[in-house]
Amino acid sequence: DVMVFNVLPRPTVNAGLDATICPGSCHQLNAVASSTNGPIVLYTWSGGAVSNSLSASPTACPTGSGATYSVTVVDNKQCN
């Protein structure tokens, strides 16, 4: 008897271009993701407060001298 595992590819994601903003300003983030396994079902942003951390395009209003935001995604096969 044999058991075969098919390993699915990870989805790809791009968090967008770096931006320079003035103190007190906000900026819309824009992740672009894809997967050969099917649709992206979850976006999760980290690095600071955003308007909706589960959205592909939340708004960030960083405080202080700088912030770095990153995003991870999950596709419909639960690959990330």
Coordinates of C-alpha atoms in Angstrom, one line a residue:
D1 CA 0.0 0.0 0.0
V2 CA 1.2 3.5 -0.8
M3 CA 0.2 7.0 0.4
V4 CA 1.1 9.9 -1.9
F5 CA 1.2 13.5 -0.7
N6 CA 0.8 16.3 -3.2
V7 CA 2.5 19.5 -1.9
L8 CA 0.7 22.6 -3.0
P9 CA 2.5 25.8 -3.8
R10 CA 2.4 28.8 -1.5
P11 CA 0.4 31.8 -2.5
T12 CA 2.4 34.9 -3.6
V13 CA 1.8 38.4 -2.1
N14 CA 3.1 41.9 -2.7
A15 CA 2.5 44.4 0.0
G16 CA 2.8 47.3 -2.4
L17 CA 5.3 50.2 -2.9
D18 CA 7.0 52.0 0.0
A19 CA 5.5 55.4 0.7
T20 CA 6.5 58.7 2.4
I21 CA 3.8 60.5 4.2
C22 CA 3.6 63.6 6.5
P23 CA 3.1 63.2 10.3
G24 CA -0.6 62.7 11.1
S25 CA -1.4 61.5 7.6
C26 CA -2.8 58.2 6.6
H27 CA -2.1 56.0 3.6
Q28 CA -4.1 53.2 1.9
L29 CA -2.2 49.9 1.8
N30 CA -2.8 47.7 -1.2
A31 CA -1.8 44.0 -1.2
V32 CA -1.9 42.1 -4.4
A33 CA -2.0 38.3 -4.0
S34 CA -2.6 35.2 -6.0
S35 CA -2.5 31.4 -5.7
T36 CA -2.7 28.6 -8.2
N37 CA -4.7 26.7 -5.5
G38 CA -7.7 29.1 -5.8
P39 CA -8.8 32.4 -4.4
I40 CA -7.1 34.2 -1.5
V41 CA -9.5 33.9 1.5
L42 CA -7.6 35.8 4.2
Y43 CA -5.3 38.8 4.4
T44 CA -3.6 39.6 7.8
W45 CA -1.6 42.9 8.2
S46 CA 0.9 43.4 11.0
G47 CA 3.3 46.2 12.0
G48 CA 0.8 48.8 13.3
A49 CA -2.8 49.7 13.5
V50 CA -4.8 49.6 10.3
S51 CA -8.5 50.2 9.6
N52 CA -9.2 46.5 8.9
S53 CA -6.3 44.1 9.4
L54 CA -8.2 41.4 7.4
S55 CA -8.7 43.5 4.2
A56 CA -6.4 43.6 1.1
S57 CA -6.5 47.4 1.2
P58 CA -6.8 48.8 4.7
T59 CA -5.8 52.4 5.7
A60 CA -2.8 52.9 7.9
C61 CA -2.2 56.0 10.0
P62 CA 1.3 55.4 11.5
T63 CA 2.6 57.4 14.5
G64 CA 6.2 58.2 15.3
S65 CA 9.1 58.5 12.9
G66 CA 8.3 55.4 10.7
A67 CA 6.5 52.1 10.5
T68 CA 6.9 48.9 8.5
Y69 CA 3.8 47.0 7.6
S70 CA 3.7 43.4 6.3
V71 CA 1.0 41.2 5.1
T72 CA 0.4 37.4 5.0
V73 CA -2.3 35.6 3.0
V74 CA -4.1 32.3 3.1
D75 CA -5.7 30.7 0.1
N76 CA -8.8 28.5 0.0
K77 CA -6.6 25.3 0.5
Q78 CA -5.3 26.9 3.7
C79 CA -1.8 27.4 2.3
N80 CA 0.2 30.5 3.4

